[in-house]
Amino acid sequence: MPEIRKRRLGRTGFMVTEVGLGGIPIMQVDMDTAVELINYGLDQGINYIDTARAYKDSEAKFGMVMRERRNEVFLATKTVARDRDGAWRDLEESLKQLQTDYIDLWQLHDISSTDRWEQVMAPGGALEAAKEAREQGLVRFIGLTGHND
């Protein structure tokens, strides 16, 4: 089987596969099926995982595999919290559910309006938690996601 092509992920310097494993479809299957699918994807060479606190139990499902195979992937997750304390709670829960001690890319999710931007950037906003987490080594990179509503 041919190797999955890779691309550099932004300024991170990481070479990630063009095909990743996402939390939305993983949340739609039972735990056993999810673990089987995740392991199969990793066995095929996929090295990028993208999930979020908002994707129901997807972090727990990925966590079942991450406890054994964490070193094989670039792991991204997200928070929809807009304030520092809520984002910090989300990060703690993500680390627990994903069974890891760090996240490669932690994203402030769905920053698709000026109001949301101002909330996360304000004093006491979610960006404060992200910066603190990066300083403590809990997060390697910080990002933002947006959607067109």
mmCIF file of N, CA and C in Angstrom:
data_model
loop_
_atom_site.group_PDB
_atom_site.id
_atom_site.type_symbol
_atom_site.label_atom_id
_atom_site.label_comp_id
_atom_site.label_asym_id
_atom_site.label_seq_id
_atom_site.Cartn_x
_atom_site.Cartn_y
_atom_site.Cartn_z
ATOM 1 N N MET A 1 0.841 -1.173 0.000
ATOM 2 C CA MET A 1 0.000 0.000 0.000
ATOM 3 C C MET A 1 0.890 1.240 0.000
ATOM 4 N N PRO A 2 0.559 2.244 -0.819
ATOM 5 C CA PRO A 2 1.379 3.459 -0.854
ATOM 6 C C PRO A 2 1.249 4.243 0.454
ATOM 7 N N GLU A 3 2.308 4.958 0.776
ATOM 8 C CA GLU A 3 2.315 5.774 1.988
ATOM 9 C C GLU A 3 1.403 6.984 1.800
ATOM 10 N N ILE A 4 0.732 7.388 2.865
ATOM 11 C CA ILE A 4 -0.127 8.570 2.824
ATOM 12 C C ILE A 4 0.759 9.811 2.744
ATOM 13 N N ARG A 5 0.429 10.691 1.822
ATOM 14 C CA ARG A 5 1.224 11.916 1.665
ATOM 15 C C ARG A 5 1.134 12.769 2.924
ATOM 16 N N LYS A 6 2.200 13.532 3.160
ATOM 17 C CA LYS A 6 2.251 14.409 4.327
ATOM 18 C C LYS A 6 2.497 15.842 3.882
ATOM 19 N N ARG A 7 2.079 16.762 4.749
ATOM 20 C CA ARG A 7 2.295 18.192 4.545
ATOM 21 C C ARG A 7 2.746 18.810 5.860
ATOM 22 N N ARG A 8 3.485 19.885 5.737
ATOM 23 C CA ARG A 8 3.893 20.630 6.925
ATOM 24 C C ARG A 8 2.661 21.337 7.486
ATOM 25 N N LEU A 9 2.448 21.217 8.792
ATOM 26 C CA LEU A 9 1.299 21.835 9.446
ATOM 27 C C LEU A 9 1.685 23.231 9.925
ATOM 28 N N GLY A 10 1.339 24.211 9.130
ATOM 29 C CA GLY A 10 1.598 25.607 9.481
ATOM 30 C C GLY A 10 3.028 25.841 9.908
ATOM 31 N N ARG A 11 3.182 26.599 10.978
ATOM 32 C CA ARG A 11 4.507 26.913 11.497
ATOM 33 C C ARG A 11 4.986 25.918 12.543
ATOM 34 N N THR A 12 4.224 24.837 12.749
ATOM 35 C CA THR A 12 4.614 23.857 13.767
ATOM 36 C C THR A 12 5.855 23.088 13.372
ATOM 37 N N GLY A 13 6.077 22.947 12.061
ATOM 38 C CA GLY A 13 7.195 22.150 11.580
ATOM 39 C C GLY A 13 6.862 20.674 11.477
ATOM 40 N N PHE A 14 5.709 20.256 11.975
ATOM 41 C CA PHE A 14 5.332 18.844 11.924
ATOM 42 C C PHE A 14 4.840 18.468 10.539
ATOM 43 N N MET A 15 5.214 17.293 10.124
ATOM 44 C CA MET A 15 4.716 16.734 8.875
ATOM 45 C C MET A 15 3.560 15.797 9.237
ATOM 46 N N VAL A 16 2.352 16.214 8.885
ATOM 47 C CA VAL A 16 1.168 15.418 9.200
ATOM 48 C C VAL A 16 0.571 14.857 7.917
ATOM 49 N N THR A 17 -0.085 13.726 8.060
ATOM 50 C CA THR A 17 -0.709 13.099 6.903
ATOM 51 C C THR A 17 -1.850 13.964 6.379
ATOM 52 N N GLU A 18 -2.039 13.920 5.061
ATOM 53 C CA GLU A 18 -3.122 14.686 4.437
ATOM 54 C C GLU A 18 -4.488 14.146 4.837
ATOM 55 N N VAL A 19 -4.523 12.938 5.327
ATOM 56 C CA VAL A 19 -5.750 12.331 5.831
ATOM 57 C C VAL A 19 -5.591 12.204 7.342
ATOM 58 N N GLY A 20 -6.574 12.670 8.080
ATOM 59 C CA GLY A 20 -6.525 12.574 9.533
ATOM 60 C C GLY A 20 -7.706 11.793 10.064
ATOM 61 N N LEU A 21 -7.706 11.601 11.367
ATOM 62 C CA LEU A 21 -8.825 10.961 12.058
ATOM 63 C C LEU A 21 -9.568 12.041 12.820
ATOM 64 N N GLY A 22 -10.877 12.172 12.566
ATOM 65 C CA GLY A 22 -11.660 13.234 13.178
ATOM 66 C C GLY A 22 -12.628 12.739 14.228
ATOM 67 N N GLY A 23 -12.877 13.606 15.207
ATOM 68 C CA GLY A 23 -13.733 13.259 16.326
ATOM 69 C C GLY A 23 -15.214 13.208 16.010
ATOM 70 N N ILE A 24 -15.671 13.950 15.012
ATOM 71 C CA ILE A 24 -17.107 13.930 14.716
ATOM 72 C C ILE A 24 -17.564 12.541 14.278
ATOM 73 N N PRO A 25 -16.908 11.889 13.303
ATOM 74 C CA PRO A 25 -17.374 10.541 12.966
ATOM 75 C C PRO A 25 -17.120 9.525 14.083
ATOM 76 N N ILE A 26 -16.056 9.720 14.850
ATOM 77 C CA ILE A 26 -15.741 8.777 15.934
ATOM 78 C C ILE A 26 -16.816 8.815 17.017
ATOM 79 N N MET A 27 -17.415 9.980 17.249
ATOM 80 C CA MET A 27 -18.445 10.075 18.286
ATOM 81 C C MET A 27 -19.728 9.344 17.875
ATOM 82 N N GLN A 28 -19.832 8.966 16.616
ATOM 83 C CA GLN A 28 -21.056 8.350 16.117
ATOM 84 C C GLN A 28 -21.036 6.816 16.171
ATOM 85 N N VAL A 29 -19.921 6.239 16.645
ATOM 86 C CA VAL A 29 -19.836 4.780 16.734
ATOM 87 C C VAL A 29 -19.557 4.380 18.180
ATOM 88 N N ASP A 30 -19.791 3.106 18.492
ATOM 89 C CA ASP A 30 -19.558 2.639 19.858
ATOM 90 C C ASP A 30 -18.057 2.546 20.142
ATOM 91 N N MET A 31 -17.715 2.367 21.409
ATOM 92 C CA MET A 31 -16.326 2.378 21.857
ATOM 93 C C MET A 31 -15.476 1.326 21.136
ATOM 94 N N ASP A 32 -15.949 0.094 21.063
ATOM 95 C CA ASP A 32 -15.156 -0.967 20.418
ATOM 96 C C ASP A 32 -14.882 -0.659 18.952
ATOM 97 N N THR A 33 -15.902 -0.187 18.246
ATOM 98 C CA THR A 33 -15.729 0.153 16.837
ATOM 99 C C THR A 33 -14.766 1.330 16.694
ATOM 100 N N ALA A 34 -14.903 2.323 17.577
ATOM 101 C CA ALA A 34 -14.015 3.484 17.522
ATOM 102 C C ALA A 34 -12.561 3.070 17.718
ATOM 103 N N VAL A 35 -12.302 2.257 18.718
ATOM 104 C CA VAL A 35 -10.929 1.821 18.994
ATOM 105 C C VAL A 35 -10.377 1.053 17.805
ATOM 106 N N GLU A 36 -11.197 0.199 17.223
ATOM 107 C CA GLU A 36 -10.770 -0.562 16.050
ATOM 108 C C GLU A 36 -10.446 0.374 14.879
ATOM 109 N N LEU A 37 -11.312 1.346 14.628
ATOM 110 C CA LEU A 37 -11.092 2.287 13.526
ATOM 111 C C LEU A 37 -9.846 3.145 13.747
ATOM 112 N N ILE A 38 -9.673 3.633 14.968
ATOM 113 C CA ILE A 38 -8.509 4.477 15.272
ATOM 114 C C ILE A 38 -7.223 3.672 15.097
ATOM 115 N N ASN A 39 -7.191 2.480 15.647
ATOM 116 C CA ASN A 39 -5.994 1.638 15.489
ATOM 117 C C ASN A 39 -5.731 1.316 14.025
ATOM 118 N N TYR A 40 -6.781 1.035 13.268
ATOM 119 C CA TYR A 40 -6.614 0.746 11.845
ATOM 120 C C TYR A 40 -6.009 1.956 11.135
ATOM 121 N N GLY A 41 -6.555 3.151 11.414
ATOM 122 C CA GLY A 41 -6.027 4.354 10.789
ATOM 123 C C GLY A 41 -4.561 4.577 11.117
ATOM 124 N N LEU A 42 -4.188 4.403 12.372
ATOM 125 C CA LEU A 42 -2.787 4.562 12.765
ATOM 126 C C LEU A 42 -1.915 3.500 12.111
ATOM 127 N N ASP A 43 -2.435 2.281 12.021
ATOM 128 C CA ASP A 43 -1.684 1.196 11.361
ATOM 129 C C ASP A 43 -1.426 1.515 9.892
ATOM 130 N N GLN A 44 -2.328 2.303 9.275
ATOM 131 C CA GLN A 44 -2.168 2.676 7.866
ATOM 132 C C GLN A 44 -1.238 3.870 7.692
ATOM 133 N N GLY A 45 -0.821 4.470 8.799
ATOM 134 C CA GLY A 45 0.126 5.576 8.736
ATOM 135 C C GLY A 45 -0.437 6.944 9.055
ATOM 136 N N ILE A 46 -1.738 7.047 9.324
ATOM 137 C CA ILE A 46 -2.304 8.343 9.686
ATOM 138 C C ILE A 46 -1.649 8.808 10.984
ATOM 139 N N ASN A 47 -1.256 10.085 11.017
ATOM 140 C CA ASN A 47 -0.598 10.592 12.223
ATOM 141 C C ASN A 47 -1.212 11.894 12.737
ATOM 142 N N TYR A 48 -2.381 12.251 12.245
ATOM 143 C CA TYR A 48 -3.049 13.477 12.691
ATOM 144 C C TYR A 48 -4.424 13.138 13.240
ATOM 145 N N ILE A 49 -4.681 13.558 14.480
ATOM 146 C CA ILE A 49 -5.981 13.358 15.130
ATOM 147 C C ILE A 49 -6.541 14.711 15.497
ATOM 148 N N ASP A 50 -7.806 14.930 15.155
ATOM 149 C CA ASP A 50 -8.490 16.182 15.455
ATOM 150 C C ASP A 50 -9.805 15.877 16.162
ATOM 151 N N THR A 51 -9.959 16.368 17.373
ATOM 152 C CA THR A 51 -11.177 16.155 18.134
ATOM 153 C C THR A 51 -11.509 17.423 18.899
ATOM 154 N N ALA A 52 -12.484 17.357 19.795
ATOM 155 C CA ALA A 52 -12.879 18.529 20.576
ATOM 156 C C ALA A 52 -13.686 18.087 21.780
ATOM 157 N N ARG A 53 -13.674 18.909 22.820
ATOM 158 C CA ARG A 53 -14.520 18.636 23.991
ATOM 159 C C ARG A 53 -15.982 18.544 23.568
ATOM 160 N N ALA A 54 -16.375 19.320 22.586
ATOM 161 C CA ALA A 54 -17.777 19.369 22.169
ATOM 162 C C ALA A 54 -18.219 18.136 21.380
ATOM 163 N N TYR A 55 -17.290 17.269 21.015
ATOM 164 C CA TYR A 55 -17.636 16.100 20.206
ATOM 165 C C TYR A 55 -17.950 14.905 21.091
ATOM 166 N N LYS A 56 -18.907 15.108 21.967
ATOM 167 C CA LYS A 56 -19.424 14.076 22.873
ATOM 168 C C LYS A 56 -18.298 13.269 23.496
ATOM 169 N N ASP A 57 -18.270 11.954 23.264
ATOM 170 C CA ASP A 57 -17.284 11.073 23.912
ATOM 171 C C ASP A 57 -16.080 10.760 23.023
ATOM 172 N N SER A 58 -15.864 11.555 21.992
ATOM 173 C CA SER A 58 -14.768 11.246 21.065
ATOM 174 C C SER A 58 -13.405 11.292 21.743
ATOM 175 N N GLU A 59 -13.196 12.219 22.676
ATOM 176 C CA GLU A 59 -11.897 12.270 23.346
ATOM 177 C C GLU A 59 -11.648 10.996 24.152
ATOM 178 N N ALA A 60 -12.667 10.499 24.808
ATOM 179 C CA ALA A 60 -12.511 9.250 25.574
ATOM 180 C C ALA A 60 -12.180 8.086 24.645
ATOM 181 N N LYS A 61 -12.798 8.065 23.486
ATOM 182 C CA LYS A 61 -12.534 6.989 22.524
ATOM 183 C C LYS A 61 -11.106 7.080 22.007
ATOM 184 N N PHE A 62 -10.664 8.272 21.639
ATOM 185 C CA PHE A 62 -9.267 8.427 21.219
ATOM 186 C C PHE A 62 -8.324 8.096 22.372
ATOM 187 N N GLY A 63 -8.723 8.460 23.581
ATOM 188 C CA GLY A 63 -7.889 8.189 24.746
ATOM 189 C C GLY A 63 -7.606 6.716 24.958
ATOM 190 N N MET A 64 -8.545 5.872 24.609
ATOM 191 C CA MET A 64 -8.334 4.425 24.747
ATOM 192 C C MET A 64 -7.154 3.960 23.898
ATOM 193 N N VAL A 65 -6.900 4.644 22.812
ATOM 194 C CA VAL A 65 -5.779 4.305 21.934
ATOM 195 C C VAL A 65 -4.539 5.125 22.296
ATOM 196 N N MET A 66 -4.741 6.377 22.692
ATOM 197 C CA MET A 66 -3.605 7.256 22.995
ATOM 198 C C MET A 66 -2.770 6.735 24.156
ATOM 199 N N ARG A 67 -3.396 6.049 25.098
ATOM 200 C CA ARG A 67 -2.620 5.555 26.239
ATOM 201 C C ARG A 67 -1.520 4.600 25.812
ATOM 202 N N GLU A 68 -1.661 3.990 24.638
ATOM 203 C CA GLU A 68 -0.652 3.063 24.112
ATOM 204 C C GLU A 68 0.132 3.632 22.924
ATOM 205 N N ARG A 69 -0.475 4.582 22.183
ATOM 206 C CA ARG A 69 0.113 4.988 20.902
ATOM 207 C C ARG A 69 0.291 6.501 20.770
ATOM 208 N N ARG A 70 0.344 7.197 21.885
ATOM 209 C CA ARG A 70 0.408 8.656 21.864
ATOM 210 C C ARG A 70 1.582 9.177 21.047
ATOM 211 N N ASN A 71 2.712 8.509 21.126
ATOM 212 C CA ASN A 71 3.921 8.989 20.451
ATOM 213 C C ASN A 71 3.854 8.889 18.931
ATOM 214 N N GLU A 72 2.796 8.307 18.389
ATOM 215 C CA GLU A 72 2.667 8.135 16.939
ATOM 216 C C GLU A 72 1.892 9.266 16.263
ATOM 217 N N VAL A 73 1.313 10.176 17.043
ATOM 218 C CA VAL A 73 0.386 11.134 16.445
ATOM 219 C C VAL A 73 0.653 12.575 16.849
ATOM 220 N N PHE A 74 0.161 13.462 16.020
ATOM 221 C CA PHE A 74 0.021 14.878 16.331
ATOM 222 C C PHE A 74 -1.427 15.023 16.761
ATOM 223 N N LEU A 75 -1.654 15.386 18.017
ATOM 224 C CA LEU A 75 -2.977 15.370 18.624
ATOM 225 C C LEU A 75 -3.514 16.785 18.795
ATOM 226 N N ALA A 76 -4.661 17.041 18.178
ATOM 227 C CA ALA A 76 -5.315 18.348 18.266
ATOM 228 C C ALA A 76 -6.687 18.187 18.898
ATOM 229 N N THR A 77 -7.015 19.106 19.793
ATOM 230 C CA THR A 77 -8.364 19.169 20.344
ATOM 231 C C THR A 77 -8.739 20.626 20.527
ATOM 232 N N LYS A 78 -9.989 20.859 20.934
ATOM 233 C CA LYS A 78 -10.523 22.214 20.945
ATOM 234 C C LYS A 78 -11.382 22.452 22.188
ATOM 235 N N THR A 79 -11.559 23.746 22.484
ATOM 236 C CA THR A 79 -12.511 24.176 23.506
ATOM 237 C C THR A 79 -13.452 25.206 22.907
ATOM 238 N N VAL A 80 -14.696 25.174 23.318
ATOM 239 C CA VAL A 80 -15.643 26.220 22.927
ATOM 240 C C VAL A 80 -15.827 27.233 24.046
ATOM 241 N N ALA A 81 -15.131 27.037 25.164
ATOM 242 C CA ALA A 81 -15.211 28.007 26.259
ATOM 243 C C ALA A 81 -14.615 29.335 25.795
ATOM 244 N N ARG A 82 -15.189 30.408 26.232
ATOM 245 C CA ARG A 82 -14.719 31.733 25.848
ATOM 246 C C ARG A 82 -13.933 32.408 26.965
ATOM 247 N N ASP A 83 -14.060 31.904 28.182
ATOM 248 C CA ASP A 83 -13.381 32.505 29.326
ATOM 249 C C ASP A 83 -12.219 31.630 29.784
ATOM 250 N N ARG A 84 -11.288 32.224 30.511
ATOM 251 C CA ARG A 84 -10.088 31.533 30.970
ATOM 252 C C ARG A 84 -10.423 30.305 31.813
ATOM 253 N N ASP A 85 -11.286 30.466 32.812
ATOM 254 C CA ASP A 85 -11.564 29.360 33.726
ATOM 255 C C ASP A 85 -12.283 28.213 33.028
ATOM 256 N N GLY A 86 -13.236 28.528 32.173
ATOM 257 C CA GLY A 86 -13.940 27.476 31.436
ATOM 258 C C GLY A 86 -13.013 26.736 30.491
ATOM 259 N N ALA A 87 -12.142 27.482 29.819
ATOM 260 C CA ALA A 87 -11.179 26.850 28.909
ATOM 261 C C ALA A 87 -10.224 25.965 29.694
ATOM 262 N N TRP A 88 -9.780 26.439 30.852
ATOM 263 C CA TRP A 88 -8.848 25.644 31.666
ATOM 264 C C TRP A 88 -9.505 24.334 32.114
ATOM 265 N N ARG A 89 -10.779 24.405 32.521
ATOM 266 C CA ARG A 89 -11.501 23.175 32.904
ATOM 267 C C ARG A 89 -11.598 22.227 31.710
ATOM 268 N N ASP A 90 -11.882 22.780 30.534
ATOM 269 C CA ASP A 90 -11.937 21.946 29.326
ATOM 270 C C ASP A 90 -10.591 21.278 29.062
ATOM 271 N N LEU A 91 -9.515 22.024 29.206
ATOM 272 C CA LEU A 91 -8.191 21.449 28.974
ATOM 273 C C LEU A 91 -7.914 20.312 29.946
ATOM 274 N N GLU A 92 -8.198 20.517 31.212
ATOM 275 C CA GLU A 92 -7.974 19.455 32.198
ATOM 276 C C GLU A 92 -8.770 18.204 31.844
ATOM 277 N N GLU A 93 -10.012 18.395 31.433
ATOM 278 C CA GLU A 93 -10.852 17.250 31.064
ATOM 279 C C GLU A 93 -10.345 16.594 29.785
ATOM 280 N N SER A 94 -9.908 17.393 28.820
ATOM 281 C CA SER A 94 -9.360 16.830 27.581
ATOM 282 C C SER A 94 -8.138 15.965 27.872
ATOM 283 N N LEU A 95 -7.236 16.467 28.691
ATOM 284 C CA LEU A 95 -6.037 15.685 29.032
ATOM 285 C C LEU A 95 -6.419 14.368 29.699
ATOM 286 N N LYS A 96 -7.384 14.424 30.583
ATOM 287 C CA LYS A 96 -7.845 13.209 31.269
ATOM 288 C C LYS A 96 -8.477 12.227 30.275
ATOM 289 N N GLN A 97 -9.412 12.720 29.475
ATOM 290 C CA GLN A 97 -10.116 11.841 28.542
ATOM 291 C C GLN A 97 -9.183 11.272 27.468
ATOM 292 N N LEU A 98 -8.249 12.082 27.003
ATOM 293 C CA LEU A 98 -7.313 11.647 25.959
ATOM 294 C C LEU A 98 -6.155 10.813 26.527
ATOM 295 N N GLN A 99 -6.084 10.715 27.839
ATOM 296 C CA GLN A 99 -5.062 9.930 28.525
ATOM 297 C C GLN A 99 -3.652 10.314 28.082
ATOM 298 N N THR A 100 -3.412 11.625 28.141
ATOM 299 C CA THR A 100 -2.114 12.163 27.757
ATOM 300 C C THR A 100 -1.747 13.293 28.703
ATOM 301 N N ASP A 101 -0.490 13.660 28.703
ATOM 302 C CA ASP A 101 -0.067 14.759 29.568
ATOM 303 C C ASP A 101 0.176 16.051 28.778
ATOM 304 N N TYR A 102 -0.059 16.023 27.465
ATOM 305 C CA TYR A 102 0.046 17.247 26.670
ATOM 306 C C TYR A 102 -0.757 17.107 25.384
ATOM 307 N N ILE A 103 -1.137 18.254 24.861
ATOM 308 C CA ILE A 103 -1.858 18.356 23.587
ATOM 309 C C ILE A 103 -0.909 19.044 22.606
ATOM 310 N N ASP A 104 -0.802 18.524 21.400
ATOM 311 C CA ASP A 104 0.053 19.178 20.411
ATOM 312 C C ASP A 104 -0.536 20.517 19.961
ATOM 313 N N LEU A 105 -1.821 20.530 19.643
ATOM 314 C CA LEU A 105 -2.474 21.747 19.170
ATOM 315 C C LEU A 105 -3.800 21.899 19.898
ATOM 316 N N TRP A 106 -3.904 22.946 20.692
ATOM 317 C CA TRP A 106 -5.154 23.249 21.396
ATOM 318 C C TRP A 106 -5.754 24.482 20.757
ATOM 319 N N GLN A 107 -7.006 24.339 20.291
ATOM 320 C CA GLN A 107 -7.632 25.402 19.519
ATOM 321 C C GLN A 107 -8.848 25.983 20.229
ATOM 322 N N LEU A 108 -8.970 27.288 20.147
ATOM 323 C CA LEU A 108 -10.178 27.972 20.584
ATOM 324 C C LEU A 108 -11.138 27.843 19.405
ATOM 325 N N HIS A 109 -12.242 27.151 19.634
ATOM 326 C CA HIS A 109 -13.094 26.645 18.559
ATOM 327 C C HIS A 109 -14.236 27.606 18.208
ATOM 328 N N ASP A 110 -14.465 27.721 16.919
ATOM 329 C CA ASP A 110 -15.598 28.463 16.367
ATOM 330 C C ASP A 110 -15.554 29.950 16.736
ATOM 331 N N ILE A 111 -14.415 30.564 16.476
ATOM 332 C CA ILE A 111 -14.261 32.009 16.684
ATOM 333 C C ILE A 111 -14.654 32.673 15.360
ATOM 334 N N SER A 112 -15.967 32.720 15.138
ATOM 335 C CA SER A 112 -16.474 33.117 13.824
ATOM 336 C C SER A 112 -17.229 34.439 13.843
ATOM 337 N N SER A 113 -17.054 35.208 14.903
ATOM 338 C CA SER A 113 -17.688 36.521 14.941
ATOM 339 C C SER A 113 -16.806 37.470 15.743
ATOM 340 N N THR A 114 -17.026 38.736 15.562
ATOM 341 C CA THR A 114 -16.285 39.746 16.313
ATOM 342 C C THR A 114 -16.532 39.586 17.810
ATOM 343 N N ASP A 115 -17.770 39.288 18.192
ATOM 344 C CA ASP A 115 -18.090 39.101 19.610
ATOM 345 C C ASP A 115 -17.277 37.957 20.216
ATOM 346 N N ARG A 116 -17.197 36.836 19.519
ATOM 347 C CA ARG A 116 -16.433 35.692 20.035
ATOM 348 C C ARG A 116 -14.945 36.024 20.110
ATOM 349 N N TRP A 117 -14.452 36.706 19.092
ATOM 350 C CA TRP A 117 -13.041 37.130 19.087
ATOM 351 C C TRP A 117 -12.754 37.990 20.315
ATOM 352 N N GLU A 118 -13.611 38.965 20.544
ATOM 353 C CA GLU A 118 -13.403 39.862 21.678
ATOM 354 C C GLU A 118 -13.486 39.123 23.008
ATOM 355 N N GLN A 119 -14.369 38.143 23.112
ATOM 356 C CA GLN A 119 -14.485 37.363 24.350
ATOM 357 C C GLN A 119 -13.205 36.599 24.657
ATOM 358 N N VAL A 120 -12.676 35.875 23.680
ATOM 359 C CA VAL A 120 -11.495 35.038 23.954
ATOM 360 C C VAL A 120 -10.232 35.865 24.119
ATOM 361 N N MET A 121 -10.185 37.064 23.516
ATOM 362 C CA MET A 121 -9.002 37.913 23.585
ATOM 363 C C MET A 121 -9.009 38.858 24.781
ATOM 364 N N ALA A 122 -10.150 39.051 25.405
ATOM 365 C CA ALA A 122 -10.278 39.993 26.518
ATOM 366 C C ALA A 122 -9.524 39.491 27.753
ATOM 367 N N PRO A 123 -9.218 40.384 28.683
ATOM 368 C CA PRO A 123 -8.679 39.927 29.969
ATOM 369 C C PRO A 123 -9.641 38.905 30.581
ATOM 370 N N GLY A 124 -9.092 37.796 31.048
ATOM 371 C CA GLY A 124 -9.922 36.718 31.571
ATOM 372 C C GLY A 124 -10.507 35.829 30.490
ATOM 373 N N GLY A 125 -10.117 36.051 29.229
ATOM 374 C CA GLY A 125 -10.618 35.260 28.119
ATOM 375 C C GLY A 125 -9.857 33.950 27.949
ATOM 376 N N ALA A 126 -10.359 33.111 27.073
ATOM 377 C CA ALA A 126 -9.799 31.773 26.859
ATOM 378 C C ALA A 126 -8.349 31.796 26.399
ATOM 379 N N LEU A 127 -7.943 32.844 25.690
ATOM 380 C CA LEU A 127 -6.553 32.906 25.248
ATOM 381 C C LEU A 127 -5.591 32.910 26.435
ATOM 382 N N GLU A 128 -5.995 33.482 27.553
ATOM 383 C CA GLU A 128 -5.140 33.456 28.746
ATOM 384 C C GLU A 128 -4.852 32.024 29.172
ATOM 385 N N ALA A 129 -5.874 31.187 29.181
ATOM 386 C CA ALA A 129 -5.680 29.778 29.553
ATOM 387 C C ALA A 129 -4.751 29.092 28.565
ATOM 388 N N ALA A 130 -4.930 29.375 27.282
ATOM 389 C CA ALA A 130 -4.094 28.745 26.258
ATOM 390 C C ALA A 130 -2.628 29.125 26.437
ATOM 391 N N LYS A 131 -2.370 30.390 26.691
ATOM 392 C CA LYS A 131 -0.991 30.837 26.885
ATOM 393 C C LYS A 131 -0.381 30.218 28.143
ATOM 394 N N GLU A 132 -1.154 30.173 29.224
ATOM 395 C CA GLU A 132 -0.673 29.550 30.456
ATOM 396 C C GLU A 132 -0.366 28.070 30.235
ATOM 397 N N ALA A 133 -1.253 27.392 29.536
ATOM 398 C CA ALA A 133 -1.069 25.968 29.269
ATOM 399 C C ALA A 133 0.181 25.727 28.432
ATOM 400 N N ARG A 134 0.425 26.600 27.467
ATOM 401 C CA ARG A 134 1.631 26.472 26.642
ATOM 402 C C ARG A 134 2.880 26.698 27.496
ATOM 403 N N GLU A 135 2.848 27.702 28.350
ATOM 404 C CA GLU A 135 3.987 27.979 29.235
ATOM 405 C C GLU A 135 4.276 26.803 30.167
ATOM 406 N N GLN A 136 3.235 26.076 30.572
ATOM 407 C CA GLN A 136 3.388 24.939 31.484
ATOM 408 C C GLN A 136 3.689 23.632 30.754
ATOM 409 N N GLY A 137 3.742 23.658 29.432
ATOM 410 C CA GLY A 137 4.029 22.454 28.672
ATOM 411 C C GLY A 137 2.847 21.521 28.495
ATOM 412 N N LEU A 138 1.655 21.982 28.811
ATOM 413 C CA LEU A 138 0.454 21.158 28.626
ATOM 414 C C LEU A 138 -0.043 21.221 27.191
ATOM 415 N N VAL A 139 0.350 22.279 26.493
ATOM 416 C CA VAL A 139 -0.038 22.534 25.114
ATOM 417 C C VAL A 139 1.212 22.981 24.371
ATOM 418 N N ARG A 140 1.429 22.413 23.191
ATOM 419 C CA ARG A 140 2.602 22.827 22.413
ATOM 420 C C ARG A 140 2.306 24.014 21.509
ATOM 421 N N PHE A 141 1.140 24.007 20.859
ATOM 422 C CA PHE A 141 0.749 25.059 19.933
ATOM 423 C C PHE A 141 -0.689 25.481 20.207
ATOM 424 N N ILE A 142 -0.984 26.747 19.899
ATOM 425 C CA ILE A 142 -2.318 27.316 20.103
ATOM 426 C C ILE A 142 -2.882 27.704 18.739
ATOM 427 N N GLY A 143 -4.164 27.466 18.540
ATOM 428 C CA GLY A 143 -4.805 27.854 17.295
ATOM 429 C C GLY A 143 -6.223 28.334 17.511
ATOM 430 N N LEU A 144 -6.825 28.810 16.440
ATOM 431 C CA LEU A 144 -8.214 29.233 16.419
ATOM 432 C C LEU A 144 -8.890 28.526 15.265
ATOM 433 N N THR A 145 -10.176 28.211 15.438
ATOM 434 C CA THR A 145 -10.969 27.703 14.312
ATOM 435 C C THR A 145 -12.141 28.639 14.116
ATOM 436 N N GLY A 146 -12.694 28.629 12.919
ATOM 437 C CA GLY A 146 -13.864 29.441 12.627
ATOM 438 C C GLY A 146 -14.805 28.687 11.712
ATOM 439 N N HIS A 147 -16.034 29.100 11.720
ATOM 440 C CA HIS A 147 -17.071 28.489 10.870
ATOM 441 C C HIS A 147 -17.865 29.588 10.198
ATOM 442 N N ASN A 148 -18.418 29.276 9.059
ATOM 443 C CA ASN A 148 -19.389 30.171 8.423
ATOM 444 C C ASN A 148 -20.764 29.700 8.826
ATOM 445 N N ASP A 149 -21.485 30.535 9.571
ATOM 446 C CA ASP A 149 -22.834 30.147 10.021
ATOM 447 C C ASP A 149 -23.854 30.417 8.958
#
